[in-house]
Amino acid sequence: MVLLQVEKLEVVYHQVLTAVQGVSLAVRQGQIVALLGTNGAGKTTTLRAVSGFIGLDDARVTAGRILYRGEDIHGLPPHAVARRGVVLVPERDKVFESLTVLENLEVARRCPHQEARRLYDLVFTFFPQLAAVRHRQAGYLSGGERQMLAIASALLCRPQLLLVDELSLGLAPRLVQALMAQLQAIRRELDLTVLLVEQNAAAALAVADYGYVMENGRVVLDGEPSRLRAHPDIREFYLGHGEQQTRRSYRDVKQYRRRRRWYG
Amino acid sequence: MAYASGYFKTSYGAELALVETRLQWAALAALGLGLGLFPLLASPFALDLANQVLLAVIGAVALMLLTGYAGQISLGHAGLLAAGAFTTGILAEEAGAPFWLTVPASGAVGAVLGLVFGLPSLRLKGLYLAVSTLALHFIVAFLGSEYETRHGFSTGILLDSPRLGPVVLDDARLWYGLLLAVAAAVFLFSRNLLRTRTGRAWIALRDRDVVAAALGIPVAAAKLSAFVVSSVLTALAGCLFAYYRGFVSIEAFSLFTTIEYVAMLIIGGLGSLLGAVLGAVFVVTFPYLIDLAVDLLPVPARLSTYVFAVKYAAFGLIMLLFLLLEPEGLLGIWRRVRDYFVLWPFRYRPLAGRS
Amino acid sequence: MQLVVNTLVLAATYALIACGYVLVYRVSRVLNLAHGELMMLGGYLLLTTASLFAGRPLLAVAVALLLSLGLGLLVYVVLMRHFTGESVLAAVLVTIALGILLRGLAILLWTAQLQYPLVALGWQNPALSLGGGAVISAAGLLTLAAVAVVYGGLLLFLRYTPWGIRMRAAGENPLLAAQRGVALPQVLALAWGLATLSGGLAGMLLACDSGIDGTAVIVGLKAFPVALVGGLDSLSGALVGALLVAAAEVLAIAYLDPLVSDVVPFFVLLAMLLLRPWGLFGRREAFERV
């Protein structure tokens, strides 16, 4: 079943700049879907549109629909989106620094105590490090602990669809691997669906069931991870396995657009 | 958007020109003619109103430079006006100083106070800066009232009409001429200042101070210069205000006066000298409109006994409405109307979607 | 001795008003310059309910408090809701404009004369002797008690209740709070309601002690240096700031000149802004973000 369906989404910033130009995505129940692309490809904008934060930077959805379980959730206030089970783990400022770890979790809780206790236990079994620092202010946590806390507090919202923005940002590669594995385990345990927005294509494709690649506000490729990994452009521009050992960007290649179209 | 077809800028000089097209020259000439003929036709009441507007224009342009262009929020404007007025009053009263001495003295006091008001801005931003200028306002007001009570002017200081050479400025028409000249000079000075390095530094400062610093703009000097220039102009306005009224009292420079000036910027449109002028016209004439409305409409007796309260409430309401509905102020309305006619019969529609 | 009592009572009044500034600032980063007017309206509301429910003073007080709470909610829903995320200047100007509007309306509704709600309530305000020659008015004593109750309640509320934690979270990072399912409009409305409630309570006590007219606004304005001195985002800071400012003011009246009293808070404020602009107990990071 398709949980989240984005149809021909268009987002315009400041009434002039079209950041997302007709993006369509589908996230099926139980999958981990990766949305890949470099800076400025429109990934985060797409994610913001889904989580209801689009109005903040003078951005507007000018066309398209965002359907969650068949309901158009565009235009709902962010907290209403979160309460429907679409929960974001943001890229930056992902914890309340002046609150303790427990209070951070408490902010997100909106279920009765018994249910909450079960969730707390679950979170602390997944992230035992957090249990040790539960009374510490979140501002004093390390980057990895913050990311864990961010995921943990998102889980307290009892999400069905977890949107994760740049899980790997600023973290050591080993930690990224561990967190990705953790995410897979959580997904299985809670029957979650995950939309993973990443620049780190290798890490994301390792856990994903399906992937989309965005460039300049458009989806240019999509497919199973194995198929994406095998694609020469992905190998060269996103995974860094180019035949000539040069680190080029896709923007440097004239033929690129044409090749891509044949492929699609 | 271009407002004349076939008009292209072909030299750097054209880029800098203040008046660009013949139509603008014509409009300017018409405006000058209208302003010149006004005192010959207007009633004494209208002339007094016009003089008040011109005084407010000077003050509003000064505040616009500081808040609208340099981005430094000040809630101490009335304090600076009071400083200019009191310098004039004290000098004239104690030393019998003539007009040509009190005016530069007020300017000098304004410059010093501008430095004092500006010093907190080196450390504070936004809200905190506004609050510090507010505190300074109260302190200046306190010093003023202290002077009044200590020296036995508890009702205020009386001033004689100033002499300019052989002319005694005691006629509303003469005042109109003087104030119009000063206001025009201040407007032109500000307009030119904004095209210089200093003016551009202020605008950069307003938009993003960190980037301005990175671009090599001496942020501290630019902030202080904004405060000093604005304060000098404000103190001059205060000095002229004192002479025009013939009377100096701290009562005239309450927090409400500051708010009126800030309201001029908001209602006129922040970040534009023309906006400051429009705002000054609106805010000064507004209470008289209320008077008129109370006189004409059948209102309950309580409203007419407390007309000042009606003015208060209406002023607050109009400010709220502008903030809520038209953040670009009168200037925004003017621009939309102009664009409508320039583009007619087509319409300019920005890229916008649902919601 | 009398000086100490005076300081305490004045500090209590300031603290009660200042916590409204702090609450609103902490949650929405807006300095509410209409707080003085909202406080004054609290006093006037008591005046009206006292004559409406003549003979049942407790009911009158309760209804006035409820109306105060409602007033705060109303201000948020009608007005401030539209300025979430707008610039600091715009939001502060809105509160200034609101203040002017309310001041005008208050005079139109209740006239400009000094009035005493105590008379309508049928209560007395006796001066109680504390020994050592010091006296305290009953209303002053009540103010001290009110501060203890309000601050104790608020600190517990913010520390331990879900709504309090949500309020703190929303104050620190409204975006993240919304993503965690916190309904910002409700939290903000609650903050405005509580701020106006405590301010209204201060206004009522002030009105009982010394009557109410338009000058009550000045007391409200003098209380905002208190909030800044303590640190705009710190409740306990407001208590200390209130003591500091009140002590300075009482000493200045006693030893310098009664006329100085109106500017002393602003002198203290300026000194604080120059030395430690984020206040005694404020967080430096919160200040840098402005």
PDB file of C-alpha atoms in Angstrom, chain B residues 75 259 262 316 319, chain C residues 31-34 37 91-101 103:
ATOM      1  CA  LEU B  75      12.521  54.400  20.835  1.00  0.00           C
ATOM      2  CA  ILE B 259       5.439  56.362  19.181  1.00  0.00           C
ATOM      3  CA  VAL B 262       7.659  55.403  14.787  1.00  0.00           C
ATOM      4  CA  GLY B 316      -3.680  52.715  18.115  1.00  0.00           C
ATOM      5  CA  MET B 319      -1.449  51.600  13.568  1.00  0.00           C
TER       6      MET B 319
ATOM      7  CA  LEU C  31       8.494  41.982  24.371  1.00  0.00           C
ATOM      8  CA  ASN C  32       4.935  42.846  25.243  1.00  0.00           C
ATOM      9  CA  LEU C  33       4.903  46.607  25.755  1.00  0.00           C
ATOM     10  CA  ALA C  34       1.119  46.508  26.167  1.00  0.00           C
ATOM     11  CA  GLU C  37      -2.178  48.441  29.864  1.00  0.00           C
ATOM     12  CA  ALA C  91       5.792  42.442  16.981  1.00  0.00           C
ATOM     13  CA  VAL C  92       6.947  45.084  19.462  1.00  0.00           C
ATOM     14  CA  LEU C  93       5.210  47.813  17.479  1.00  0.00           C
ATOM     15  CA  VAL C  94       2.010  45.795  17.492  1.00  0.00           C
ATOM     16  CA  THR C  95       2.097  45.615  21.258  1.00  0.00           C
ATOM     17  CA  ILE C  96       2.806  49.354  21.470  1.00  0.00           C
ATOM     18  CA  ALA C  97      -0.133  50.095  19.191  1.00  0.00           C
ATOM     19  CA  LEU C  98      -2.323  47.737  21.203  1.00  0.00           C
ATOM     20  CA  GLY C  99      -1.269  49.563  24.347  1.00  0.00           C
ATOM     21  CA  ILE C 100      -2.342  52.913  22.940  1.00  0.00           C
ATOM     22  CA  LEU C 101      -5.646  51.472  21.799  1.00  0.00           C
ATOM     23  CA  ARG C 103      -5.393  53.106  27.048  1.00  0.00           C
TER      24      ARG C 103
END
